[in-house]
Amino acid sequence: MMIDSNVFRALNIDCRVVNFVLRAEEELAEVFTEIDSIEAANQLRVLQTFRSERIAQRHFSPTTGYGYDDIGRDTLDRVFAQVFGTDDALVRPQFANGTHALFTALSGLLTPGKTMLSITGKPYDTLEQAIGIDDTKNTPGSLRESGIMYRQTELLPDGTIDIDAVMNILRSDSSIKVVYAQRSRGYSWRNAMTIDTFKRTFARIKSEFPDVWIMVDNCYGEFTQLQEPTHVGADVIAGSLIKNPGGGIAPTGGYIAGTNAAIARIEHRWTIPGTGREVGSYAASYAPFFQGLFLAPHVTAQSLKSAALFARVFENAGMVSLPASTDMRSDIIQSVRFPNADSLIAFCRSIQKASPIDSFVVPEPWDMPGYTHPVIMAAGTFVQGASIELSADAPIREPYIAYIQGALTYAHGRIAVMEALNALIQAGQICLK
Ligand SMILES: *Cc1c(COP(=O)(O)O)cnc(C)c1O
C-alpha cells in the first residue's frame, strides 16, 4: 500500500511530484523483495561469524604504541576473512582510503619486471597515477617507477569482459602476475560485474594460469549480492570502510581480504618488510568497525532500494538510467544521464540540499586531486566523503552523467528523490505529463 502523501507536506513540494515518486515506489515491490532476500542472507552470514568468533566487549578495546597482540585488530581481521570467505584479511583504520588499500595489495603482489593486467578496462581514476598508467606523469613511488608494468584489455561493447583477449595476452606474456578486475562501474557508463561473470571468468583464467593472482577492486560491491568475488575464485579483494562494509558507522579505513599466500605478502607492504602485521595500534575503539560490519548488509540494502527508486523515477520522467530500475545489481551506484551540464549540476545541488549535514552548502565543480576532470560532489555526510551515505558525483564532461550512491536509510533516499525531481522540474528540465 502507498504511503500517505500528506506525510511529505512539510517538504513544500507539489503533491503531483510526491505522488509521482510514491507510484514509482509501488512499481518496485518485486525489486525490493529481491533486495530484502539478499540482505537476509548476508545478515545471517555476518551474525554467524560474530557468533563463531565469540565477539565480546574486549574486542573493542583500543591499543597504543606498537600494538603487539592487539586482540581487537586481529579478531576484526578474522571476522572480515570469514564473512568474505577468505583465509585472512587486513582491516585497518590506518588505510587512508580505498585506493590506499588497493595500492597496498598491488604493491605486495607485484615485483619489478612483473605485469598487472586489468581486464575491465582502465581502473578507477585515483589509481591511474598510483599505477603509473600515463607514463608522462612520472609520479614518485608509482608501480611504474618500481619497474612494474601495466596492461589492460577493454570491455566489449556490451560491457562484458573480453575473455578471449585476456587469455591471449596471458598466453603471450609470461610476466603477468596479477589479473585485476573492478567490480563496480566507478565513473563509467557500464554495468557492474556480477558475481556470476566473475565466477566464469576466474575459472577460465585459473584453469590455465593457476599461479596468477586474481585481484578485485570490490569498492561499492560488498553485500549487494549473495556472494563476494573471493567466494568465486578471486585471491584478493580490497575496498573502503567508508563505503558498504563500514555500514555508515566506521569512521575511516580500508580492508584487504584474501588467501593466506596473498595476505602473507601484502602484510609486509602494509607495515614493514620483516615485521608485517605484528604492529599497528589504534587508540580509539574498534567498536565502530565491528558494528559497521554488522549493519553493512542492511545499510547496503537501504542504498540499493534508494538507487532503484532514483532509477525508476527518472526513467518514468524520460531519462536514461543505468542500471535500469529492475536490473540485477552488483554495486550500489546508480547512474542517470542528464541532457546538459546545467541539469547535472542542479541535480547534484538538490542531493546536497536533501542531506542531513551541510544542507545549506551549494556544491561547485572543482579539480579534485587524483581525478582527471572537474568533478561536482554532493555529500552532506557524517563521515567526510563517505559514499555509503547519500551522495552524488559527476565529472563535468559529456555525456552528462550523475553517479548517485548510498543512503543510510531508504526513508531518507526517498525524500532525496522527491527533492531531486522537484529541482529538475523547477529548473525546467523535466515536465510531468
Ligand atoms: C571508491 C572507489 C575506489 C577507492 O576510492 P577512495 O576514494 O580512495 O576510497 C576505488 N575503486 C572504486 C570502483 C571505487 O568506487
Short mmCIF file of C-alpha atoms in Angstrom, two decimals, residues 124-126 187 220 344-345 347-349 351-352 355 358 361-369 371 373-380 384-387 390-396 403 405:
data_model
loop_
_atom_site.label_atom_id
_atom_site.label_comp_id
_atom_site.label_asym_id
_atom_site.label_seq_id
_atom_site.Cartn_x
_atom_site.Cartn_y
_atom_site.Cartn_z
CA TYR A 124 39.23 3.76 -11.14
CA ASP A 125 40.59 7.30 -11.66
CA THR A 126 42.50 7.55 -8.38
CA TYR A 187 32.77 6.65 -13.04
CA TYR A 220 30.82 -0.42 -3.69
CA LEU A 344 23.52 17.69 -13.91
CA ILE A 345 24.63 20.45 -11.56
CA PHE A 347 20.59 17.55 -9.66
CA CYS A 348 23.74 17.34 -7.53
CA ARG A 349 22.77 20.51 -5.69
CA ILE A 351 21.09 16.00 -3.29
CA GLN A 352 23.23 18.31 -1.17
CA SER A 355 21.43 15.97 3.19
CA ASP A 358 25.80 20.85 5.18
CA VAL A 361 26.06 24.39 1.09
CA VAL A 362 25.91 24.81 -2.68
CA PRO A 363 28.45 22.47 -4.32
CA GLU A 364 30.59 23.65 -7.26
CA PRO A 365 32.64 21.64 -9.76
CA TRP A 366 36.35 21.52 -8.81
CA ASP A 367 39.64 19.89 -9.82
CA MET A 368 39.85 17.13 -7.25
CA PRO A 369 43.27 15.61 -6.62
CA TYR A 371 40.79 12.95 -10.88
CA HIS A 373 38.20 16.20 -14.99
CA PRO A 374 36.46 18.77 -12.78
CA VAL A 375 34.07 16.90 -10.53
CA ILE A 376 30.98 18.12 -8.69
CA MET A 377 30.34 16.25 -5.47
CA ALA A 378 27.26 16.42 -3.33
CA ALA A 379 28.00 14.85 0.01
CA GLY A 380 26.29 16.04 3.16
CA GLN A 384 33.67 13.13 5.40
CA GLY A 385 33.27 11.86 1.84
CA ALA A 386 31.54 8.66 2.91
CA SER A 387 29.71 7.41 -0.13
CA LEU A 390 23.70 9.51 0.26
CA SER A 391 25.96 11.30 -2.20
CA ALA A 392 26.21 12.14 -5.87
CA ASP A 393 29.28 12.72 -8.01
CA ALA A 394 29.54 13.87 -11.55
CA PRO A 395 32.57 14.56 -13.69
CA ILE A 396 31.67 17.60 -15.77
CA TYR A 403 26.61 8.81 -10.20
CA GLN A 405 25.12 6.22 -4.29
#
